[in-house]
Coordinates of N, CA and C in Angstrom, one line a residue:
M8 N -10.6 44.3 -9.4 CA -10.9 45.5 -10.1 C -11.8 45.3 -11.3
Y9 N -11.5 44.2 -12.1 CA -12.2 44.0 -13.3 C -13.6 43.5 -13.1
E10 N -13.9 42.9 -11.9 CA -15.2 42.4 -11.6 C -16.2 43.6 -11.5
K11 N -15.7 44.7 -10.9 CA -16.6 45.9 -10.8 C -16.8 46.5 -12.1
F12 N -15.8 46.6 -12.9 CA -15.9 47.3 -14.2 C -16.9 46.5 -15.1
F13 N -16.8 45.2 -15.1 CA -17.6 44.4 -16.0 C -18.9 43.9 -15.4
Q14 N -19.2 44.5 -14.1 CA -20.4 44.1 -13.4 C -20.5 42.6 -13.2
L15 N -19.5 42.1 -12.6 CA -19.5 40.6 -12.2 C -19.5 40.5 -10.7
R16 N -20.3 39.5 -10.3 CA -20.4 39.3 -8.8 C -19.2 38.5 -8.3
E17 N -18.4 37.9 -9.2 CA -17.2 37.2 -8.8 C -16.4 36.8 -10.1
R18 N -15.2 36.3 -9.9 CA -14.4 36.0 -11.0 C -15.0 34.8 -11.8
P19 N -15.3 34.9 -13.0 CA -15.9 33.8 -13.8 C -14.9 32.7 -14.2
F20 N -13.6 33.0 -14.1 CA -12.6 32.0 -14.5 C -11.7 31.6 -13.4
A21 N -12.2 31.5 -12.1 CA -11.4 31.1 -11.0 C -10.9 29.7 -11.2
L22 N -9.7 29.4 -10.6 CA -9.1 28.1 -10.8 C -9.8 27.0 -10.0
S23 N -10.4 27.4 -8.8 CA -11.0 26.4 -8.0 C -12.3 25.9 -8.6
P24 N -12.5 24.6 -8.7 CA -13.7 24.0 -9.3 C -15.0 24.4 -8.6
D25 N -15.9 24.8 -9.4 CA -17.2 25.3 -8.9 C -18.3 24.7 -9.8
P26 N -19.1 23.7 -9.3 CA -20.1 23.0 -10.1 C -21.2 24.0 -10.7
E27 N -21.3 25.2 -10.0 CA -22.3 26.1 -10.5 C -21.9 26.6 -11.9
Y28 N -20.6 26.5 -12.2 CA -20.1 27.1 -13.5 C -19.9 26.0 -14.6
L29 N -20.3 24.7 -14.2 CA -20.1 23.6 -15.2 C -20.8 23.9 -16.5
Y30 N -20.1 23.9 -17.6 CA -20.7 24.1 -18.9 C -21.0 22.7 -19.5
P31 N -22.3 22.5 -19.8 CA -22.7 21.1 -20.2 C -22.4 20.9 -21.7
S32 N -21.1 20.8 -22.0 CA -20.7 20.5 -23.4 C -21.1 19.0 -23.7
R33 N -20.9 18.7 -25.0 CA -21.3 17.3 -25.4 C -20.5 16.3 -24.6
V34 N -19.1 16.5 -24.5 CA -18.3 15.6 -23.8 C -18.6 15.5 -22.3
H35 N -18.9 16.6 -21.7 CA -19.2 16.6 -20.3 C -20.6 15.9 -20.0
Q36 N -21.6 16.1 -20.9 CA -22.8 15.4 -20.8 C -22.7 13.9 -20.9
E37 N -21.8 13.5 -21.9 CA -21.6 12.1 -22.1 C -20.9 11.5 -20.9
A38 N -19.9 12.2 -20.3 CA -19.1 11.7 -19.2 C -20.1 11.6 -18.0
L39 N -20.9 12.6 -17.8 CA -21.9 12.5 -16.7 C -22.8 11.3 -16.8
S40 N -23.2 11.1 -18.1 CA -24.1 9.9 -18.3 C -23.4 8.6 -18.0
Y41 N -22.1 8.5 -18.4 CA -21.3 7.3 -18.1 C -21.2 7.2 -16.5
L42 N -20.9 8.3 -15.9 CA -20.8 8.2 -14.4 C -22.1 7.8 -13.7
R43 N -23.2 8.4 -14.2 CA -24.5 8.0 -13.6 C -24.8 6.5 -13.9
Y44 N -24.6 6.1 -15.1 CA -24.8 4.7 -15.4 C -24.0 3.8 -14.6
G45 N -22.7 4.1 -14.4 CA -21.8 3.2 -13.6 C -22.3 3.1 -12.2
I46 N -22.6 4.3 -11.6 CA -23.0 4.3 -10.2 C -24.4 3.7 -10.0
E47 N -25.4 4.1 -10.8 CA -26.7 3.5 -10.6 C -26.8 2.1 -11.0
G48 N -25.9 1.6 -11.9 CA -26.0 0.2 -12.3 C -25.0 -0.7 -11.6
H49 N -24.4 -0.1 -10.5 CA -23.4 -0.9 -9.7 C -22.4 -1.6 -10.6
A50 N -21.8 -0.8 -11.5 CA -21.0 -1.4 -12.6 C -19.6 -1.7 -12.3
G51 N -19.2 -1.9 -11.0 CA -17.8 -2.1 -10.7 C -17.0 -0.9 -10.7
F52 N -15.9 -0.9 -11.4 CA -15.0 0.3 -11.5 C -15.5 1.2 -12.6
V53 N -15.5 2.5 -12.3 CA -15.7 3.5 -13.3 C -14.5 4.4 -13.4
V54 N -14.0 4.7 -14.6 CA -12.8 5.5 -14.8 C -13.1 6.6 -15.7
I55 N -12.8 7.9 -15.3 CA -13.0 9.1 -16.1 C -11.6 9.8 -16.1
T56 N -11.1 10.1 -17.3 CA -9.9 10.8 -17.4 C -10.0 12.0 -18.3
G57 N -9.0 12.9 -18.2 CA -9.0 14.1 -19.0 C -7.8 14.9 -18.7
E58 N -7.4 15.8 -19.6 CA -6.2 16.6 -19.3 C -6.5 17.6 -18.2
I59 N -5.4 18.2 -17.7 CA -5.6 19.2 -16.6 C -6.5 20.4 -17.2
G60 N -7.5 20.8 -16.4 CA -8.3 21.9 -16.8 C -9.5 21.4 -17.7
S61 N -9.7 20.1 -17.9 CA -10.8 19.7 -18.7 C -12.1 19.6 -18.0
G62 N -12.1 19.9 -16.7 CA -13.4 20.0 -16.0 C -13.8 18.7 -15.2
K63 N -12.8 17.8 -15.0 CA -13.1 16.6 -14.3 C -13.7 16.8 -12.9
T64 N -13.0 17.6 -12.1 CA -13.4 17.8 -10.7 C -14.6 18.6 -10.6
T65 N -14.8 19.6 -11.5 CA -16.1 20.3 -11.5 C -17.2 19.4 -11.8
M66 N -17.1 18.6 -12.8 CA -18.1 17.7 -13.2 C -18.4 16.7 -12.1
L67 N -17.4 16.2 -11.4 CA -17.5 15.3 -10.3 C -18.3 15.9 -9.2
Q68 N -18.0 17.1 -8.8 CA -18.7 17.8 -7.8 C -20.2 18.0 -8.1
S69 N -20.4 18.3 -9.4 CA -21.8 18.5 -9.9 C -22.6 17.2 -9.7
L70 N -21.9 16.1 -10.0 CA -22.6 14.8 -9.9 C -22.8 14.4 -8.4
L71 N -21.8 14.6 -7.6 CA -22.0 14.3 -6.1 C -23.1 15.1 -5.5
G72 N -23.2 16.3 -5.9 CA -24.3 17.2 -5.4 C -25.7 16.8 -5.7
R73 N -25.8 15.9 -6.7 CA -27.1 15.4 -7.1 C -27.5 14.0 -6.6
L74 N -26.5 13.4 -5.9 CA -26.8 12.1 -5.4 C -27.8 12.1 -4.3
D75 N -28.7 11.1 -4.2 CA -29.7 11.1 -3.2 C -29.1 10.8 -1.8
R76 N -29.9 10.9 -0.8 CA -29.4 10.7 0.6 C -29.2 9.2 0.9
N77 N -29.5 8.3 0.0 CA -29.2 6.9 0.3 C -27.8 6.5 -0.3
T78 N -27.0 7.5 -0.5 CA -25.6 7.2 -1.0 C -24.6 7.7 0.1
T79 N -23.8 6.8 0.5 CA -22.7 7.1 1.4 C -21.4 7.3 0.6
V80 N -20.7 8.4 0.7 CA -19.6 8.7 -0.2 C -18.3 8.9 0.6
A81 N -17.3 8.3 0.2 CA -15.9 8.6 0.7 C -15.2 9.2 -0.5
R82 N -14.6 10.3 -0.3 CA -13.8 11.0 -1.5 C -12.4 11.2 -1.1
I83 N -11.5 10.6 -1.8 CA -10.0 10.8 -1.5 C -9.4 11.7 -2.6
V84 N -8.8 12.8 -2.1 CA -8.2 13.7 -3.1 C -6.7 13.8 -2.9
N85 N -6.2 13.4 -1.8 CA -4.7 13.3 -1.6 C -4.3 11.8 -1.9
T86 N -3.7 11.6 -3.0 CA -3.5 10.2 -3.5 C -2.0 9.9 -3.4
M87 N -1.1 10.7 -2.9 CA 0.3 10.4 -2.7 C 0.5 9.6 -1.4
L88 N -0.1 8.4 -1.4 CA -0.2 7.5 -0.3 C 0.3 6.1 -0.6
D89 N 0.9 5.5 0.4 CA 1.2 4.0 0.2 C -0.1 3.3 0.4
P90 N -0.2 1.9 0.1 CA -1.4 1.2 0.3 C -2.1 1.3 1.6
R91 N -1.3 1.2 2.7 CA -1.8 1.2 4.0 C -2.4 2.6 4.4
E92 N -1.7 3.6 4.0 CA -2.2 5.0 4.2 C -3.4 5.2 3.4
L93 N -3.5 4.7 2.3 CA -4.8 4.8 1.5 C -5.9 4.2 2.2
L94 N -5.7 3.0 2.7 CA -6.8 2.3 3.5 C -7.2 3.1 4.7
D95 N -6.2 3.7 5.4 CA -6.5 4.6 6.5 C -7.4 5.8 6.1
A96 N -7.0 6.4 5.0 CA -7.7 7.5 4.5 C -9.2 7.2 4.1
I97 N -9.4 6.0 3.5 CA -10.7 5.6 3.2 C -11.6 5.4 4.4
L98 N -11.0 4.7 5.4 CA -11.8 4.5 6.7 C -12.1 5.9 7.3
L99 N -11.2 6.8 7.3 CA -11.4 8.1 8.0 C -12.5 8.8 7.2
D100 N -12.5 8.7 5.9 CA -13.6 9.4 5.2 C -14.9 8.8 5.3
F101 N -15.0 7.5 5.6 CA -16.2 6.9 6.0 C -16.6 7.0 7.4
G102 N -15.8 7.8 8.2 CA -16.2 8.1 9.6 C -15.7 7.1 10.6
M103 N -14.7 6.3 10.2 CA -14.2 5.3 11.2 C -12.7 5.7 11.5
D104 N -12.3 5.3 12.7 CA -10.9 5.6 13.2 C -10.1 4.4 13.0
P105 N -9.1 4.5 12.1 CA -8.2 3.3 11.9 C -7.0 3.2 12.9
T106 N -6.9 4.2 13.8 CA -5.7 4.3 14.7 C -5.5 3.0 15.4
G107 N -4.3 2.4 15.3 CA -3.9 1.2 16.1 C -4.5 -0.1 15.5
L108 N -5.2 -0.1 14.4 CA -5.7 -1.3 13.9 C -4.7 -2.0 12.9
S109 N -4.6 -3.3 13.1 CA -3.8 -4.0 12.1 C -4.6 -4.1 10.8
K110 N -3.9 -4.4 9.7 CA -4.6 -4.4 8.4 C -5.7 -5.4 8.3
P111 N -5.6 -6.6 8.8 CA -6.7 -7.5 8.8 C -7.9 -7.0 9.6
V112 N -7.7 -6.4 10.7 CA -8.8 -5.8 11.5 C -9.4 -4.7 10.8
L113 N -8.6 -3.8 10.2 CA -9.1 -2.7 9.4 C -10.0 -3.1 8.3
L114 N -9.6 -4.1 7.5 CA -10.4 -4.6 6.4 C -11.7 -5.3 6.9
H115 N -11.6 -5.9 8.1 CA -12.8 -6.5 8.7 C -13.8 -5.4 9.1
R116 N -13.3 -4.4 9.7 CA -14.2 -3.2 10.1 C -14.8 -2.6 8.8
L117 N -14.0 -2.5 7.8 CA -14.6 -1.9 6.6 C -15.7 -2.8 6.0
A118 N -15.4 -4.1 6.0 CA -16.4 -5.0 5.4 C -17.7 -5.0 6.3
E119 N -17.6 -4.9 7.6 CA -18.7 -4.8 8.4 C -19.5 -3.5 8.1
F120 N -18.8 -2.4 8.0 CA -19.4 -1.2 7.7 C -20.2 -1.3 6.3
L121 N -19.6 -1.8 5.3 CA -20.2 -1.9 4.0 C -21.5 -2.8 4.1
V122 N -21.4 -3.9 4.8 CA -22.6 -4.8 5.0 C -23.7 -4.0 5.7
T123 N -23.4 -3.3 6.7 CA -24.4 -2.5 7.4 C -25.0 -1.5 6.5
Q124 N -24.2 -0.8 5.7 CA -24.8 0.1 4.7 C -25.7 -0.6 3.7
R125 N -25.3 -1.7 3.2 CA -26.2 -2.5 2.3 C -27.5 -2.9 2.9
Q126 N -27.4 -3.4 4.2 CA -28.6 -3.8 4.9 C -29.6 -2.6 5.1
A127 N -29.0 -1.4 5.2 CA -29.8 -0.2 5.4 C -30.4 0.3 4.1
G128 N -30.0 -0.4 3.0 CA -30.5 0.1 1.7 C -29.7 1.2 1.1
R129 N -28.5 1.4 1.5 CA -27.6 2.5 1.1 C -26.6 2.0 0.1
L130 N -26.3 2.8 -0.9 CA -25.2 2.6 -1.8 C -23.9 3.2 -1.2
T131 N -22.8 2.5 -1.2 CA -21.5 3.0 -0.7 C -20.6 3.3 -1.9
L132 N -20.2 4.5 -2.0 CA -19.4 5.0 -3.1 C -18.0 5.5 -2.7
L133 N -17.0 5.0 -3.3 CA -15.6 5.5 -3.1 C -15.2 6.2 -4.3
V134 N -14.9 7.5 -4.1 CA -14.4 8.3 -5.3 C -13.0 8.7 -5.0
I135 N -12.1 8.4 -6.0 CA -10.7 8.7 -5.9 C -10.3 9.7 -7.0
D136 N -10.1 11.0 -6.5 CA -9.7 12.0 -7.5 C -8.2 12.1 -7.6
E137 N -7.7 12.6 -8.7 CA -6.2 12.6 -8.9 C -5.7 11.2 -8.8
A138 N -6.4 10.2 -9.4 CA -6.0 8.8 -9.2 C -4.7 8.5 -10.0
Q139 N -4.3 9.4 -10.9 CA -3.0 9.1 -11.6 C -1.8 9.1 -10.7
N140 N -2.0 9.6 -9.5 CA -0.8 9.7 -8.6 C -0.7 8.4 -7.7
L141 N -1.7 7.5 -7.8 CA -1.6 6.3 -7.1 C -0.5 5.4 -7.6
S142 N 0.2 4.8 -6.6 CA 1.3 3.8 -7.0 C 0.6 2.5 -7.5
L143 N 1.4 1.7 -8.1 CA 0.9 0.4 -8.6 C 0.4 -0.5 -7.4
P144 N 1.2 -0.5 -6.3 CA 0.6 -1.2 -5.1 C -0.7 -0.7 -4.6
A145 N -0.8 0.7 -4.6 CA -2.0 1.3 -4.1 C -3.2 0.9 -5.0
L146 N -3.0 0.9 -6.3 CA -4.0 0.6 -7.3 C -4.4 -0.9 -7.1
E147 N -3.4 -1.7 -6.8 CA -3.8 -3.1 -6.5 C -4.6 -3.3 -5.2
E148 N -4.3 -2.4 -4.2 CA -5.1 -2.4 -3.0 C -6.5 -2.0 -3.3
I149 N -6.7 -1.1 -4.2 CA -8.1 -0.7 -4.6 C -8.8 -1.9 -5.2
R150 N -8.1 -2.6 -6.1 CA -8.7 -3.8 -6.7 C -9.2 -4.8 -5.7
M151 N -8.3 -5.0 -4.7 CA -8.7 -6.0 -3.6 C -9.9 -5.5 -2.9
L152 N -10.1 -4.2 -2.7 CA -11.3 -3.7 -2.0 C -12.6 -4.1 -2.8
S153 N -12.5 -4.2 -4.1 CA -13.6 -4.6 -5.0 C -14.0 -6.0 -4.8
N154 N -13.2 -6.8 -4.1 CA -13.6 -8.2 -3.7 C -14.6 -8.3 -2.6
L155 N -14.8 -7.2 -1.9 CA -15.8 -7.1 -0.9 C -17.2 -7.2 -1.5
E156 N -17.9 -8.3 -1.4 CA -19.2 -8.5 -2.1 C -20.1 -9.5 -1.4
T157 N -21.3 -9.4 -1.7 CA -22.3 -10.4 -1.3 C -22.4 -11.5 -2.4
E158 N -23.3 -12.4 -2.2 CA -23.5 -13.4 -3.3 C -24.0 -12.8 -4.6
K159 N -24.7 -11.6 -4.4 CA -25.4 -11.1 -5.6 C -24.7 -9.8 -6.1
S160 N -24.0 -9.0 -5.3 CA -23.5 -7.8 -5.8 C -22.3 -7.3 -5.0
K161 N -21.6 -6.3 -5.6 CA -20.5 -5.7 -4.9 C -21.0 -4.8 -3.8
L162 N -20.2 -4.7 -2.7 CA -20.6 -3.9 -1.6 C -20.1 -2.4 -1.7
I163 N -19.2 -2.2 -2.6 CA -18.7 -0.8 -2.8 C -18.5 -0.5 -4.3
Q164 N -18.9 0.7 -4.6 CA -18.8 1.2 -6.0 C -17.6 2.1 -6.0
I165 N -16.7 1.9 -7.0 CA -15.4 2.7 -7.0 C -15.3 3.5 -8.3
V166 N -15.1 4.8 -8.1 CA -14.9 5.7 -9.2 C -13.5 6.3 -9.1
M167 N -12.8 6.3 -10.2 CA -11.4 6.9 -10.3 C -11.4 8.0 -11.3
I168 N -11.0 9.1 -10.9 CA -10.9 10.3 -11.8 C -9.4 10.7 -11.9
G169 N -8.9 10.9 -13.1 CA -7.5 11.3 -13.2 C -7.1 11.8 -14.5
Q170 N -5.9 12.2 -14.6 CA -5.3 12.7 -15.9 C -4.9 11.5 -16.8
P171 N -4.6 11.8 -18.0 CA -4.3 10.7 -19.0 C -3.3 9.7 -18.5
E172 N -2.4 10.1 -17.6 CA -1.4 9.1 -17.1 C -2.1 7.9 -16.4
L173 N -3.3 8.1 -15.8 CA -4.0 7.0 -15.2 C -4.3 5.9 -16.2
R174 N -4.7 6.3 -17.4 CA -4.9 5.3 -18.5 C -3.7 4.5 -18.8
E175 N -2.5 5.3 -18.8 CA -1.3 4.6 -19.1 C -0.9 3.6 -18.0
K176 N -1.1 4.0 -16.8 CA -0.9 3.0 -15.7 C -1.8 1.8 -15.8
L177 N -3.1 2.0 -16.0 CA -4.0 0.9 -16.1 C -3.7 0.0 -17.3
A178 N -3.0 0.4 -18.2 CA -2.7 -0.4 -19.4 C -1.5 -1.3 -19.1
L179 N -0.8 -1.1 -18.0 CA 0.4 -1.9 -17.7 C 0.0 -3.4 -17.4
P180 N 0.9 -4.3 -17.8 CA 0.6 -5.7 -17.6 C 0.3 -6.1 -16.1
Q181 N 1.0 -5.4 -15.2 CA 0.8 -5.7 -13.8 C -0.6 -5.4 -13.3
L182 N -1.3 -4.6 -14.0 CA -2.7 -4.2 -13.6 C -3.8 -4.8 -14.4
Q183 N -3.5 -6.0 -15.0 CA -4.4 -6.6 -15.9 C -5.7 -7.0 -15.2
Q184 N -5.6 -7.5 -13.9 CA -6.8 -7.9 -13.2 C -7.6 -6.7 -12.9
L185 N -7.0 -5.6 -12.5 CA -7.8 -4.4 -12.2 C -8.5 -3.9 -13.5
R186 N -7.7 -3.9 -14.6 CA -8.3 -3.4 -15.9 C -9.5 -4.2 -16.3
Q187 N -9.5 -5.5 -16.0 CA -10.6 -6.4 -16.4 C -11.9 -6.0 -15.6
R188 N -11.7 -5.3 -14.5 CA -12.9 -5.0 -13.7 C -13.5 -3.6 -14.0
I189 N -12.8 -2.9 -14.9 CA -13.3 -1.6 -15.3 C -14.5 -1.8 -16.3
T190 N -15.7 -1.5 -15.9 CA -16.8 -1.7 -16.8 C -17.3 -0.4 -17.5
V191 N -16.9 0.8 -16.9 CA -17.2 2.1 -17.5 C -16.0 2.9 -17.6
S192 N -15.6 3.4 -18.8 CA -14.4 4.2 -19.0 C -14.7 5.3 -20.0
Y193 N -14.3 6.5 -19.7 CA -14.6 7.7 -20.6 C -13.4 8.6 -20.5
H194 N -13.0 9.2 -21.6 CA -11.9 10.2 -21.7 C -12.5 11.5 -22.2
L195 N -12.3 12.6 -21.4 CA -12.8 13.9 -21.8 C -11.9 14.5 -22.8
E196 N -12.4 14.7 -24.0 CA -11.7 15.3 -25.1 C -11.8 16.8 -25.0
P197 N -10.8 17.6 -25.6 CA -10.9 19.0 -25.5 C -12.1 19.6 -26.2
L198 N -12.6 20.8 -25.8 CA -13.7 21.4 -26.5 C -13.3 21.8 -27.9
D199 N -14.3 21.8 -28.8 CA -14.0 22.4 -30.2 C -14.2 23.9 -30.1
A200 N -14.0 24.5 -31.2 CA -14.0 26.0 -31.3 C -15.4 26.6 -30.9
A201 N -16.4 25.9 -31.4 CA -17.8 26.4 -31.0 C -18.1 26.2 -29.5
E202 N -17.7 25.1 -29.0 CA -17.9 24.8 -27.6 C -17.1 25.7 -26.7
T203 N -15.9 26.1 -27.2 CA -15.1 27.0 -26.4 C -15.8 28.4 -26.3
A204 N -16.4 28.8 -27.4 CA -17.1 30.1 -27.4 C -18.3 30.0 -26.4
N205 N -19.0 28.9 -26.5 CA -20.1 28.7 -25.6 C -19.7 28.7 -24.1
Y206 N -18.6 28.0 -23.9 CA -18.0 27.8 -22.5 C -17.7 29.1 -21.9
V207 N -16.9 29.9 -22.7 CA -16.5 31.2 -22.1 C -17.6 32.1 -21.8
N208 N -18.6 32.2 -22.7 CA -19.7 33.1 -22.5 C -20.7 32.5 -21.5
H209 N -20.8 31.2 -21.4 CA -21.6 30.6 -20.3 C -21.1 31.1 -18.9
R210 N -19.8 31.0 -18.7 CA -19.2 31.4 -17.4 C -19.4 32.9 -17.2
L211 N -19.3 33.7 -18.2 CA -19.5 35.2 -18.1 C -20.9 35.5 -17.7
R212 N -21.9 34.7 -18.3 CA -23.3 34.9 -17.9 C -23.5 34.5 -16.5
R213 N -22.9 33.4 -16.0 CA -23.2 32.9 -14.7 C -22.7 33.9 -13.6
A214 N -21.6 34.7 -14.0 CA -21.0 35.6 -13.0 C -21.6 37.0 -13.1
A215 N -22.4 37.3 -14.1 CA -22.9 38.6 -14.3 C -23.9 39.1 -13.3
L216 N -23.7 40.4 -12.9 CA -24.7 41.0 -12.1 C -25.8 41.6 -12.9
G217 N -25.5 42.1 -14.1 CA -26.4 42.7 -15.0 C -26.3 42.1 -16.3
P218 N -26.5 42.8 -17.4 CA -26.3 42.3 -18.8 C -24.9 41.7 -18.9
A219 N -24.8 40.5 -19.4 CA -23.5 39.8 -19.4 C -22.6 40.3 -20.6
V220 N -21.3 40.4 -20.3 CA -20.3 40.7 -21.3 C -20.3 39.4 -22.2
E221 N -20.1 39.6 -23.5 CA -20.1 38.4 -24.4 C -18.8 38.6 -25.3
F222 N -18.0 37.6 -25.3 CA -16.8 37.6 -26.2 C -17.2 37.3 -27.6
P223 N -16.8 38.0 -28.6 CA -17.1 37.7 -30.0 C -16.3 36.4 -30.4
R224 N -16.8 35.8 -31.5 CA -16.2 34.6 -31.9 C -14.7 34.7 -32.3
E225 N -14.3 35.8 -32.9 CA -12.9 35.9 -33.2 C -12.0 35.9 -32.0
V226 N -12.5 36.3 -30.9 CA -11.8 36.3 -29.6 C -11.7 34.9 -29.1
T227 N -12.9 34.2 -29.0 CA -12.9 32.9 -28.5 C -12.2 31.9 -29.4
D228 N -12.2 32.1 -30.7 CA -11.4 31.3 -31.6 C -9.9 31.4 -31.3
L229 N -9.5 32.6 -30.9 CA -8.1 32.8 -30.5 C -7.8 32.0 -29.2
I230 N -8.7 32.2 -28.3 CA -8.6 31.5 -27.0 C -8.5 29.9 -27.2
H231 N -9.4 29.4 -28.1 CA -9.4 28.0 -28.4 C -8.1 27.6 -29.0
E232 N -7.5 28.4 -29.9 CA -6.2 28.0 -30.5 C -5.1 28.0 -29.5
R233 N -5.0 29.1 -28.7 CA -3.9 29.2 -27.8 C -4.0 28.1 -26.6
S234 N -5.2 27.8 -26.2 CA -5.4 26.9 -25.1 C -5.4 25.5 -25.5
R235 N -5.6 25.2 -26.8 CA -5.7 23.9 -27.4 C -6.8 23.1 -26.8

């Protein structure tokens, strides 16, 4: 009902992430820069964290949409998996069938795939969203994947996106070896009052059919206070 009244083509504050609505705040621009640097520089592990609703997934989708065709991407979003299930999910997303394969054969097939991608001049990227749900054994399995390398460089670039609990897990003594391989890390801080005003009105403009509705500052300041 309110879309028609306010002349909006769709709901500007839908819960599903939409890169078209990404507001380029200072923190999101910085996070995107870190992501691009990590991926383009083959910087090992990249970790981006932020609270629920901070725009992590929207930002990630925006970045993935800009990657060139020489990048092969596997994206894992269901992370409530044991280590073996995680490996199966990774192979499936890279287009391979892990059915019936023992773990050694599975890892060998994955290594062959990564070498073939490298020989074709392609970057192979593994993106794990909601990474805070990974168990410690699953995170250790991810670390072991980073051992797949040539004499000169890693065969797979790994990006982990998650809530602040991911940082807490990575700080545990059991994950010291994984932590040492993280070369790019960034935490998305909340928007300040001015950015909240810009964010709200940015989304209203993106959804507008005609002249955009604009929330006055006293309203967005209240939104900022209540939403923290």
